[in-house]
PDB file of C-alpha atoms and ligand atoms in Angstrom:
ATOM      1  CA  UNK A   1     -12.826 -10.614  -3.219  1.00  0.00           C
ATOM      2  CA  UNK A   2     -15.897  -8.378  -2.917  1.00  0.00           C
ATOM      3  CA  UNK A   3     -17.227  -7.154  -6.256  1.00  0.00           C
ATOM      4  CA  UNK A   4     -19.191  -4.259  -4.750  1.00  0.00           C
ATOM      5  CA  UNK A   5     -18.627  -1.105  -6.847  1.00  0.00           C
ATOM      6  CA  UNK A   6     -17.274   2.034  -5.159  1.00  0.00           C
ATOM      7  CA  UNK A   7     -20.043   4.652  -5.102  1.00  0.00           C
ATOM      8  CA  UNK A   8     -19.019   6.158  -1.747  1.00  0.00           C
ATOM      9  CA  UNK A   9     -18.648   9.686  -3.119  1.00  0.00           C
ATOM     10  CA  UNK A  10     -21.308   9.527  -5.878  1.00  0.00           C
ATOM     11  CA  UNK A  11     -23.941  11.616  -4.047  1.00  0.00           C
ATOM     12  CA  UNK A  12     -23.326  15.244  -3.027  1.00  0.00           C
ATOM     13  CA  UNK A  13     -22.256  15.397   0.639  1.00  0.00           C
ATOM     14  CA  UNK A  14     -23.068  18.515   2.695  1.00  0.00           C
ATOM     15  CA  UNK A  15     -19.679  18.105   4.337  1.00  0.00           C
ATOM     16  CA  UNK A  16     -17.086  15.612   3.114  1.00  0.00           C
ATOM     17  CA  UNK A  17     -15.697  13.757   6.153  1.00  0.00           C
ATOM     18  CA  UNK A  18     -12.007  12.858   6.372  1.00  0.00           C
ATOM     19  CA  UNK A  19     -11.267   9.561   4.641  1.00  0.00           C
ATOM     20  CA  UNK A  20     -11.112   6.567   7.016  1.00  0.00           C
ATOM     21  CA  UNK A  21     -10.586   2.854   6.433  1.00  0.00           C
ATOM     22  CA  UNK A  22     -13.968   1.967   7.935  1.00  0.00           C
ATOM     23  CA  UNK A  23     -16.586  -0.685   7.130  1.00  0.00           C
ATOM     24  CA  UNK A  24     -18.000   1.354   4.197  1.00  0.00           C
ATOM     25  CA  UNK A  25     -14.558   1.585   2.586  1.00  0.00           C
ATOM     26  CA  UNK A  26     -13.808  -2.082   3.314  1.00  0.00           C
ATOM     27  CA  UNK A  27     -16.898  -3.180   1.349  1.00  0.00           C
ATOM     28  CA  UNK A  28     -15.781  -1.403  -1.848  1.00  0.00           C
ATOM     29  CA  UNK A  29     -12.002  -1.368  -1.340  1.00  0.00           C
ATOM     30  CA  UNK A  30     -10.913  -3.837  -4.070  1.00  0.00           C
ATOM     31  CA  UNK A  31     -12.892  -1.837  -6.669  1.00  0.00           C
ATOM     32  CA  UNK A  32     -11.815   1.541  -5.219  1.00  0.00           C
ATOM     33  CA  UNK A  33      -8.089   0.870  -5.212  1.00  0.00           C
ATOM     34  CA  UNK A  34      -8.057  -0.713  -8.686  1.00  0.00           C
ATOM     35  CA  UNK A  35      -9.966   2.239 -10.203  1.00  0.00           C
ATOM     36  CA  UNK A  36      -7.944   4.864  -8.276  1.00  0.00           C
ATOM     37  CA  UNK A  37      -4.329   3.688  -8.395  1.00  0.00           C
ATOM     38  CA  UNK A  38      -2.838   3.365 -11.884  1.00  0.00           C
ATOM     39  CA  UNK A  39      -0.827   0.146 -12.119  1.00  0.00           C
ATOM     40  CA  UNK A  40      -2.123  -1.309  -8.834  1.00  0.00           C
ATOM     41  CA  UNK A  41      -2.662  -4.910 -10.102  1.00  0.00           C
ATOM     42  CA  UNK A  42       0.800  -4.894 -11.751  1.00  0.00           C
ATOM     43  CA  UNK A  43       2.450  -3.576  -8.595  1.00  0.00           C
ATOM     44  CA  UNK A  44       0.791  -6.140  -6.331  1.00  0.00           C
ATOM     45  CA  UNK A  45       1.561  -9.166  -8.506  1.00  0.00           C
ATOM     46  CA  UNK A  46       5.174  -8.105  -9.127  1.00  0.00           C
ATOM     47  CA  UNK A  47       5.677  -7.359  -5.460  1.00  0.00           C
ATOM     48  CA  UNK A  48       5.343 -11.124  -5.030  1.00  0.00           C
ATOM     49  CA  UNK A  49       7.874 -11.738  -7.808  1.00  0.00           C
ATOM     50  CA  UNK A  50      10.333  -9.239  -6.284  1.00  0.00           C
ATOM     51  CA  UNK A  51       9.827 -10.621  -2.785  1.00  0.00           C
ATOM     52  CA  UNK A  52      10.766 -14.108  -3.998  1.00  0.00           C
ATOM     53  CA  UNK A  53      14.196 -12.693  -4.964  1.00  0.00           C
ATOM     54  CA  UNK A  54      14.827 -11.113  -1.544  1.00  0.00           C
ATOM     55  CA  UNK A  55      13.227 -13.678   0.782  1.00  0.00           C
ATOM     56  CA  UNK A  56      15.792 -15.330   3.080  1.00  0.00           C
ATOM     57  CA  UNK A  57      15.277 -18.747   4.723  1.00  0.00           C
ATOM     58  CA  UNK A  58      13.548 -18.764   8.122  1.00  0.00           C
ATOM     59  CA  UNK A  59      12.624 -15.085   8.116  1.00  0.00           C
ATOM     60  CA  UNK A  60       9.534 -12.906   8.315  1.00  0.00           C
ATOM     61  CA  UNK A  61       7.911 -11.112   5.367  1.00  0.00           C
ATOM     62  CA  UNK A  62       5.922  -8.078   6.565  1.00  0.00           C
ATOM     63  CA  UNK A  63       2.891  -6.589   4.813  1.00  0.00           C
ATOM     64  CA  UNK A  64       2.454  -3.271   6.649  1.00  0.00           C
ATOM     65  CA  UNK A  65      -0.928  -1.581   6.169  1.00  0.00           C
ATOM     66  CA  UNK A  66      -2.189  -4.822   4.678  1.00  0.00           C
ATOM     67  CA  UNK A  67      -5.849  -3.764   4.156  1.00  0.00           C
ATOM     68  CA  UNK A  68      -7.564  -6.814   2.643  1.00  0.00           C
ATOM     69  CA  UNK A  69      -4.288  -8.702   2.221  1.00  0.00           C
ATOM     70  CA  UNK A  70      -3.772  -8.343  -1.543  1.00  0.00           C
ATOM     71  CA  UNK A  71       0.019  -8.091  -1.039  1.00  0.00           C
ATOM     72  CA  UNK A  72       0.027 -10.927   1.505  1.00  0.00           C
ATOM     73  CA  UNK A  73      -1.759 -13.135  -1.028  1.00  0.00           C
ATOM     74  CA  UNK A  74       0.809 -12.221  -3.721  1.00  0.00           C
ATOM     75  CA  UNK A  75       3.675 -13.021  -1.311  1.00  0.00           C
ATOM     76  CA  UNK A  76       2.098 -16.396  -0.630  1.00  0.00           C
ATOM     77  CA  UNK A  77       1.629 -17.084  -4.359  1.00  0.00           C
ATOM     78  CA  UNK A  78       5.270 -16.360  -5.228  1.00  0.00           C
ATOM     79  CA  UNK A  79       7.639 -16.962  -2.291  1.00  0.00           C
ATOM     80  CA  UNK A  80       8.837 -20.544  -1.938  1.00  0.00           C
ATOM     81  CA  UNK A  81      11.819 -19.959   0.401  1.00  0.00           C
ATOM     82  CA  UNK A  82      12.067 -22.425   3.302  1.00  0.00           C
ATOM     83  CA  UNK A  83      10.804 -21.364   6.686  1.00  0.00           C
ATOM     84  CA  UNK A  84       9.347 -17.980   5.668  1.00  0.00           C
ATOM     85  CA  UNK A  85       6.156 -16.679   7.203  1.00  0.00           C
ATOM     86  CA  UNK A  86       4.066 -13.598   6.512  1.00  0.00           C
ATOM     87  CA  UNK A  87       2.972 -11.067   9.129  1.00  0.00           C
ATOM     88  CA  UNK A  88       0.255  -8.693   7.914  1.00  0.00           C
ATOM     89  CA  UNK A  89      -0.497  -5.644  10.073  1.00  0.00           C
ATOM     90  CA  UNK A  90      -3.303  -3.086   9.865  1.00  0.00           C
ATOM     91  CA  UNK A  91      -4.888  -0.811  12.462  1.00  0.00           C
ATOM     92  CA  UNK A  92      -8.364  -0.882  10.893  1.00  0.00           C
ATOM     93  CA  UNK A  93     -10.469  -3.538  12.679  1.00  0.00           C
ATOM     94  CA  UNK A  94     -12.848  -3.713   9.701  1.00  0.00           C
ATOM     95  CA  UNK A  95      -9.954  -4.363   7.283  1.00  0.00           C
ATOM     96  CA  UNK A  96      -8.360  -6.995   9.542  1.00  0.00           C
ATOM     97  CA  UNK A  97     -11.611  -8.915   9.981  1.00  0.00           C
ATOM     98  CA  UNK A  98     -12.238  -9.118   6.199  1.00  0.00           C
ATOM     99  CA  UNK A  99      -8.551  -9.788   5.476  1.00  0.00           C
ATOM    100  CA  UNK A 100      -8.665 -12.888   7.702  1.00  0.00           C
ATOM    101  CA  UNK A 101     -11.728 -14.156   5.810  1.00  0.00           C
ATOM    102  CA  UNK A 102     -10.012 -13.696   2.427  1.00  0.00           C
ATOM    103  CA  UNK A 103      -6.858 -15.467   3.648  1.00  0.00           C
ATOM    104  CA  UNK A 104      -8.947 -18.389   4.934  1.00  0.00           C
ATOM    105  CA  UNK A 105     -10.386 -18.533   1.416  1.00  0.00           C
ATOM    106  CA  UNK A 106      -6.867 -18.626  -0.075  1.00  0.00           C
ATOM    107  CA  UNK A 107      -5.898 -21.391   2.404  1.00  0.00           C
ATOM    108  CA  UNK A 108      -8.853 -23.509   1.338  1.00  0.00           C
ATOM    109  CA  UNK A 109      -7.972 -23.201  -2.362  1.00  0.00           C
ATOM    110  CA  UNK A 110      -4.191 -23.755  -2.313  1.00  0.00           C
ATOM    111  CA  UNK A 111      -1.844 -26.090  -0.479  1.00  0.00           C
ATOM    112  CA  UNK A 112       1.618 -25.403   0.944  1.00  0.00           C
ATOM    113  CA  UNK A 113       1.132 -21.663   1.280  1.00  0.00           C
ATOM    114  CA  UNK A 114       3.422 -19.737   3.643  1.00  0.00           C
ATOM    115  CA  UNK A 115       1.922 -19.464   7.133  1.00  0.00           C
ATOM    116  CA  UNK A 116       0.390 -16.070   7.823  1.00  0.00           C
ATOM    117  CA  UNK A 117      -0.535 -14.094  10.916  1.00  0.00           C
ATOM    118  CA  UNK A 118      -2.788 -11.027  10.682  1.00  0.00           C
ATOM    119  CA  UNK A 119      -2.269  -8.514  13.473  1.00  0.00           C
ATOM    120  CA  UNK A 120      -4.635  -5.661  14.277  1.00  0.00           C
ATOM    121  CA  UNK A 121      -2.237  -2.971  15.426  1.00  0.00           C
ATOM    122  CA  UNK A 122      -0.353   0.244  14.758  1.00  0.00           C
ATOM    123  CA  UNK A 123       2.755  -0.284  12.622  1.00  0.00           C
ATOM    124  CA  UNK A 124       4.356   2.609  14.544  1.00  0.00           C
ATOM    125  CA  UNK A 125       4.203   0.507  17.727  1.00  0.00           C
ATOM    126  CA  UNK A 126       5.261  -2.793  16.161  1.00  0.00           C
ATOM    127  CA  UNK A 127       8.081  -4.838  17.649  1.00  0.00           C
ATOM    128  CA  UNK A 128       9.821  -5.939  14.415  1.00  0.00           C
ATOM    129  CA  UNK A 129      11.304  -9.436  14.109  1.00  0.00           C
ATOM    130  CA  UNK A 130      14.251 -10.132  11.786  1.00  0.00           C
ATOM    131  CA  UNK A 131      12.726  -9.691   8.321  1.00  0.00           C
ATOM    132  CA  UNK A 132      13.857 -10.256   4.747  1.00  0.00           C
ATOM    133  CA  UNK A 133      10.986  -8.479   2.966  1.00  0.00           C
ATOM    134  CA  UNK A 134       8.969  -5.516   4.192  1.00  0.00           C
ATOM    135  CA  UNK A 135       6.156  -4.217   1.968  1.00  0.00           C
ATOM    136  CA  UNK A 136       4.679  -0.764   2.524  1.00  0.00           C
ATOM    137  CA  UNK A 137       2.171  -0.695  -0.344  1.00  0.00           C
ATOM    138  CA  UNK A 138       0.495   2.734  -0.288  1.00  0.00           C
ATOM    139  CA  UNK A 139       0.665   2.899   3.517  1.00  0.00           C
ATOM    140  CA  UNK A 140       3.497   5.339   4.354  1.00  0.00           C
ATOM    141  CA  UNK A 141       1.505   8.212   2.787  1.00  0.00           C
ATOM    142  CA  UNK A 142      -1.077   7.771   5.594  1.00  0.00           C
ATOM    143  CA  UNK A 143       1.562   7.957   8.370  1.00  0.00           C
ATOM    144  CA  UNK A 144       2.129  11.414   9.918  1.00  0.00           C
ATOM    145  CA  UNK A 145       5.110  12.947   8.051  1.00  0.00           C
ATOM    146  CA  UNK A 146       7.086  13.531  11.267  1.00  0.00           C
ATOM    147  CA  UNK A 147       6.851   9.805  12.125  1.00  0.00           C
ATOM    148  CA  UNK A 148       8.033   8.477   8.766  1.00  0.00           C
ATOM    149  CA  UNK A 149      11.826   8.522   9.272  1.00  0.00           C
ATOM    150  CA  UNK A 150      11.599   6.766  12.646  1.00  0.00           C
ATOM    151  CA  UNK A 151       9.390   4.031  11.167  1.00  0.00           C
ATOM    152  CA  UNK A 152      11.747   3.498   8.221  1.00  0.00           C
ATOM    153  CA  UNK A 153      14.762   3.375  10.582  1.00  0.00           C
ATOM    154  CA  UNK A 154      13.105   0.642  12.614  1.00  0.00           C
ATOM    155  CA  UNK A 155      12.307  -1.288   9.434  1.00  0.00           C
ATOM    156  CA  UNK A 156      15.921  -0.861   8.277  1.00  0.00           C
ATOM    157  CA  UNK A 157      17.213  -2.208  11.597  1.00  0.00           C
ATOM    158  CA  UNK A 158      15.016  -5.302  11.296  1.00  0.00           C
ATOM    159  CA  UNK A 159      16.095  -6.112   7.718  1.00  0.00           C
ATOM    160  CA  UNK A 160      18.444  -9.052   7.180  1.00  0.00           C
ATOM    161  CA  UNK A 161      21.338  -8.926   4.694  1.00  0.00           C
ATOM    162  CA  UNK A 162      19.980  -9.714   1.222  1.00  0.00           C
ATOM    163  CA  UNK A 163      16.508  -8.438   2.147  1.00  0.00           C
ATOM    164  CA  UNK A 164      14.596  -5.393   0.916  1.00  0.00           C
ATOM    165  CA  UNK A 165      11.893  -2.857   1.681  1.00  0.00           C
ATOM    166  CA  UNK A 166       9.409  -2.387  -1.154  1.00  0.00           C
ATOM    167  CA  UNK A 167       7.720   1.008  -0.864  1.00  0.00           C
ATOM    168  CA  UNK A 168       4.810   2.052  -3.113  1.00  0.00           C
ATOM    169  CA  UNK A 169       3.400   5.569  -2.883  1.00  0.00           C
ATOM    170  CA  UNK A 170       1.424   8.263  -4.628  1.00  0.00           C
ATOM    171  CA  UNK A 171       3.966  10.939  -5.580  1.00  0.00           C
ATOM    172  CA  UNK A 172       3.944  14.693  -5.663  1.00  0.00           C
ATOM    173  CA  UNK A 173       6.417  16.531  -7.871  1.00  0.00           C
ATOM    174  CA  UNK A 174       8.628  19.510  -7.049  1.00  0.00           C
ATOM    175  CA  UNK A 175       8.336  20.826 -10.612  1.00  0.00           C
ATOM    176  CA  UNK A 176       4.935  22.587 -10.773  1.00  0.00           C
ATOM    177  CA  UNK A 177       4.338  21.770 -14.443  1.00  0.00           C
ATOM    178  CA  UNK A 178       5.156  18.069 -13.982  1.00  0.00           C
ATOM    179  CA  UNK A 179       2.922  17.960 -10.885  1.00  0.00           C
ATOM    180  CA  UNK A 180      -0.011  19.586 -12.727  1.00  0.00           C
ATOM    181  CA  UNK A 181       0.362  17.311 -15.772  1.00  0.00           C
ATOM    182  CA  UNK A 182       0.516  14.048 -13.832  1.00  0.00           C
ATOM    183  CA  UNK A 183      -2.325  15.155 -11.521  1.00  0.00           C
ATOM    184  CA  UNK A 184      -4.510  15.924 -14.574  1.00  0.00           C
ATOM    185  CA  UNK A 185      -3.609  12.575 -16.115  1.00  0.00           C
ATOM    186  CA  UNK A 186      -4.527  10.818 -12.868  1.00  0.00           C
ATOM    187  CA  UNK A 187      -7.931  12.547 -12.985  1.00  0.00           C
ATOM    188  CA  UNK A 188      -8.291  11.332 -16.586  1.00  0.00           C
ATOM    189  CA  UNK A 189      -7.454   7.786 -15.368  1.00  0.00           C
ATOM    190  CA  UNK A 190     -10.204   7.998 -12.721  1.00  0.00           C
ATOM    191  CA  UNK A 191     -12.700   9.392 -15.268  1.00  0.00           C
ATOM    192  CA  UNK A 192     -11.844   6.567 -17.688  1.00  0.00           C
ATOM    193  CA  UNK A 193     -12.571   4.137 -14.835  1.00  0.00           C
ATOM    194  CA  UNK A 194     -16.103   5.509 -14.472  1.00  0.00           C
ATOM    195  CA  UNK A 195     -15.711   8.061 -11.668  1.00  0.00           C
ATOM    196  CA  UNK A 196     -17.734  11.293 -12.097  1.00  0.00           C
ATOM    197  CA  UNK A 197     -16.325  14.794 -11.555  1.00  0.00           C
ATOM    198  CA  UNK A 198     -18.271  14.915  -8.255  1.00  0.00           C
ATOM    199  CA  UNK A 199     -16.813  11.605  -7.052  1.00  0.00           C
ATOM    200  CA  UNK A 200     -13.299  12.725  -7.980  1.00  0.00           C
ATOM    201  CA  UNK A 201     -13.697  16.118  -6.243  1.00  0.00           C
ATOM    202  CA  UNK A 202     -15.271  14.707  -3.047  1.00  0.00           C
ATOM    203  CA  UNK A 203     -12.643  11.932  -2.775  1.00  0.00           C
ATOM    204  CA  UNK A 204      -9.935  14.614  -3.187  1.00  0.00           C
ATOM    205  CA  UNK A 205     -11.303  16.611  -0.218  1.00  0.00           C
ATOM    206  CA  UNK A 206     -11.755  13.428   1.833  1.00  0.00           C
ATOM    207  CA  UNK A 207      -8.098  12.405   1.492  1.00  0.00           C
ATOM    208  CA  UNK A 208      -6.338  15.787   1.505  1.00  0.00           C
ATOM    209  CA  UNK A 209      -6.045  15.985   5.315  1.00  0.00           C
ATOM    210  CA  UNK A 210      -5.133  12.345   5.880  1.00  0.00           C
ATOM    211  CA  UNK A 211      -2.869  11.397   2.977  1.00  0.00           C
ATOM    212  CA  UNK A 212       0.326  13.388   2.459  1.00  0.00           C
ATOM    213  CA  UNK A 213       2.387  12.261  -0.552  1.00  0.00           C
ATOM    214  CA  UNK A 214       6.106  13.054  -0.847  1.00  0.00           C
ATOM    215  CA  UNK A 215       8.271  13.550  -3.924  1.00  0.00           C
ATOM    216  CA  UNK A 216      10.632  10.862  -5.192  1.00  0.00           C
ATOM    217  CA  UNK A 217      13.548  13.019  -3.986  1.00  0.00           C
ATOM    218  CA  UNK A 218      12.064  13.240  -0.470  1.00  0.00           C
ATOM    219  CA  UNK A 219      11.574   9.463  -0.392  1.00  0.00           C
ATOM    220  CA  UNK A 220      15.143   8.840  -1.505  1.00  0.00           C
ATOM    221  CA  UNK A 221      16.637  11.263   1.045  1.00  0.00           C
ATOM    222  CA  UNK A 222      14.505   9.889   3.881  1.00  0.00           C
ATOM    223  CA  UNK A 223      15.338   6.265   3.045  1.00  0.00           C
ATOM    224  CA  UNK A 224      19.056   7.065   2.961  1.00  0.00           C
ATOM    225  CA  UNK A 225      18.729   8.991   6.252  1.00  0.00           C
ATOM    226  CA  UNK A 226      17.010   5.924   7.737  1.00  0.00           C
ATOM    227  CA  UNK A 227      20.090   3.851   6.903  1.00  0.00           C
ATOM    228  CA  UNK A 228      19.193   2.247   3.569  1.00  0.00           C
ATOM    229  CA  UNK A 229      22.177   2.009   1.212  1.00  0.00           C
ATOM    230  CA  UNK A 230      20.439   2.088  -2.179  1.00  0.00           C
ATOM    231  CA  UNK A 231      17.044   3.175  -3.537  1.00  0.00           C
ATOM    232  CA  UNK A 232      15.907   1.769  -6.875  1.00  0.00           C
ATOM    233  CA  UNK A 233      12.593   2.788  -8.469  1.00  0.00           C
ATOM    234  CA  UNK A 234      11.181  -0.250 -10.291  1.00  0.00           C
ATOM    235  CA  UNK A 235       7.738   1.013 -11.339  1.00  0.00           C
ATOM    236  CA  UNK A 236       5.970   4.265 -12.121  1.00  0.00           C
ATOM    237  CA  UNK A 237       2.563   4.814 -13.703  1.00  0.00           C
ATOM    238  CA  UNK A 238       1.528   8.490 -13.754  1.00  0.00           C
ATOM    239  CA  UNK A 239       1.872   9.824 -10.177  1.00  0.00           C
ATOM    240  CA  UNK A 240       2.166   6.405  -8.499  1.00  0.00           C
ATOM    241  CA  UNK A 241       5.492   4.662  -8.027  1.00  0.00           C
ATOM    242  CA  UNK A 242       7.161   1.768  -6.276  1.00  0.00           C
ATOM    243  CA  UNK A 243      10.739   1.658  -4.968  1.00  0.00           C
ATOM    244  CA  UNK A 244      13.102  -1.037  -3.771  1.00  0.00           C
ATOM    245  CA  UNK A 245      15.216   0.086  -0.809  1.00  0.00           C
ATOM    246  CA  UNK A 246      18.216  -2.103   0.060  1.00  0.00           C
ATOM    247  CA  UNK A 247      19.720  -2.352   3.557  1.00  0.00           C
TER     248      UNK A 247
HETATM  249  C1  SAM Y   1      -4.095   2.364   0.913  1.00  0.00           C
HETATM  250  S1  SAM Y   1      -4.273   1.164   2.116  1.00  0.00           S
HETATM  251  C2  SAM Y   1      -3.037  -0.059   1.729  1.00  0.00           C
HETATM  252  C3  SAM Y   1      -3.385  -0.949   0.589  1.00  0.00           C
HETATM  253  C4  SAM Y   1      -2.800  -2.358   0.681  1.00  0.00           C
HETATM  254  N1  SAM Y   1      -1.421  -2.367   1.145  1.00  0.00           N
HETATM  255  C5  SAM Y   1      -2.911  -3.041  -0.650  1.00  0.00           C
HETATM  256  O1  SAM Y   1      -1.904  -3.143  -1.355  1.00  0.00           O
HETATM  257  O2  SAM Y   1      -4.044  -3.458  -1.019  1.00  0.00           O
HETATM  258  C6  SAM Y   1      -3.536   1.794   3.597  1.00  0.00           C
HETATM  259  C7  SAM Y   1      -3.767   0.883   4.792  1.00  0.00           C
HETATM  260  O3  SAM Y   1      -2.877   1.282   5.819  1.00  0.00           O
HETATM  261  C8  SAM Y   1      -3.559   1.139   7.055  1.00  0.00           C
HETATM  262  N2  SAM Y   1      -2.879   2.001   8.029  1.00  0.00           N
HETATM  263  C9  SAM Y   1      -2.773   3.355   8.030  1.00  0.00           C
HETATM  264  N3  SAM Y   1      -2.050   3.773   9.095  1.00  0.00           N
HETATM  265  C10 SAM Y   1      -1.683   2.655   9.788  1.00  0.00           C
HETATM  266  C11 SAM Y   1      -0.937   2.413  10.977  1.00  0.00           C
HETATM  267  N4  SAM Y   1      -0.408   3.431  11.689  1.00  0.00           N
HETATM  268  N5  SAM Y   1      -0.778   1.147  11.387  1.00  0.00           N
HETATM  269  C12 SAM Y   1      -1.317   0.108  10.695  1.00  0.00           C
HETATM  270  N6  SAM Y   1      -2.024   0.269   9.556  1.00  0.00           N
HETATM  271  C13 SAM Y   1      -2.216   1.523   9.106  1.00  0.00           C
HETATM  272  C14 SAM Y   1      -4.997   1.524   6.756  1.00  0.00           C
HETATM  273  O4  SAM Y   1      -5.912   1.027   7.716  1.00  0.00           O
HETATM  274  C15 SAM Y   1      -5.187   0.942   5.350  1.00  0.00           C
HETATM  275  O5  SAM Y   1      -5.751  -0.348   5.419  1.00  0.00           O
HETATM  276  O1  PRE Y   2      -5.035   9.669  -4.794  1.00  0.00           O
HETATM  277  C1  PRE Y   2      -6.166   9.257  -4.917  1.00  0.00           C
HETATM  278  O2  PRE Y   2      -7.028   9.932  -5.441  1.00  0.00           O
HETATM  279  C2  PRE Y   2      -6.494   7.945  -4.399  1.00  0.00           C
HETATM  280  O3  PRE Y   2      -7.631   7.577  -4.449  1.00  0.00           O
HETATM  281  C3  PRE Y   2      -5.371   7.133  -3.885  1.00  0.00           C
HETATM  282  C4  PRE Y   2      -5.659   6.126  -2.819  1.00  0.00           C
HETATM  283  C5  PRE Y   2      -4.286   5.545  -2.366  1.00  0.00           C
HETATM  284  O4  PRE Y   2      -3.272   5.848  -2.976  1.00  0.00           O
HETATM  285  O5  PRE Y   2      -4.285   4.792  -1.416  1.00  0.00           O
HETATM  286  C6  PRE Y   2      -6.304   6.721  -1.646  1.00  0.00           C
HETATM  287  C7  PRE Y   2      -7.183   6.047  -0.860  1.00  0.00           C
HETATM  288  C8  PRE Y   2      -7.703   4.718  -1.231  1.00  0.00           C
HETATM  289  O6  PRE Y   2      -7.106   3.806  -0.368  1.00  0.00           O
HETATM  290  C9  PRE Y   2      -7.348   4.309  -2.588  1.00  0.00           C
HETATM  291  C10 PRE Y   2      -6.458   5.014  -3.339  1.00  0.00           C
END
């Protein structure tokens, strides 16, 4: 994966544009996400471990909002169930192009990996096939809030018995003190990872219009409304969490 450091917000910008998953972001994305999301490497690797428990023979494993395919690679490292294949979907052409290159690299290094297809497309318009694992790893927060329940309902309808949705998100908190504390600690995490105050502030304005986090309670209610029977948080580090939702 690219080792280019994320300095996208290091210089003062006259006007901070809305964050987009464009070529500039693609070049620094592995560094950006690792230095911005507490627990990201743990979440990605264990998503593969979890998926191996839910994968059903001859079914699809979806990586929705796959970016550079980190989750897809983890699925392929861990899932050994017969007849499974991975479908990775992202609507950023720049991400999809680089993702395909990285997956070709994985194919050339390892044998007997699950087959994978990378689709450039909108997950809101996807025609879901029967699936045993669906991963939404920090993607739902970029979907318009009024579209989220419909998307989750369609995912629920595509899930096979014994399967699961794994949903990772940045959280907001209904309790103002808890929200302020975990937000401050997240800033401390970014500072400890070498981001300056300017970088942190400019990134905050870049994402505030495009990324709308929900609370854990909102996620649970929405998942139940979408038809899931059980919601089990399995990971939280500061204001970032991952949930298992069972059909
Ligand atoms: C924070 S990144 C996901 C990170 C990735 N899952 C990982 O674990 O490395 C969010 C991704 O979702 C994609 N995305 C946002 N909205 C989308 C949509 N409607 N359809 C498909 N992809 C979308 C973006 O292009 C971006 O690559
Ligand atoms: O909340 C932040 O400050 C972030 O940088 C989070 C976040 C994310 O959760 O996806 C936002 C955009 C980038 O894709 C990487 C990280």
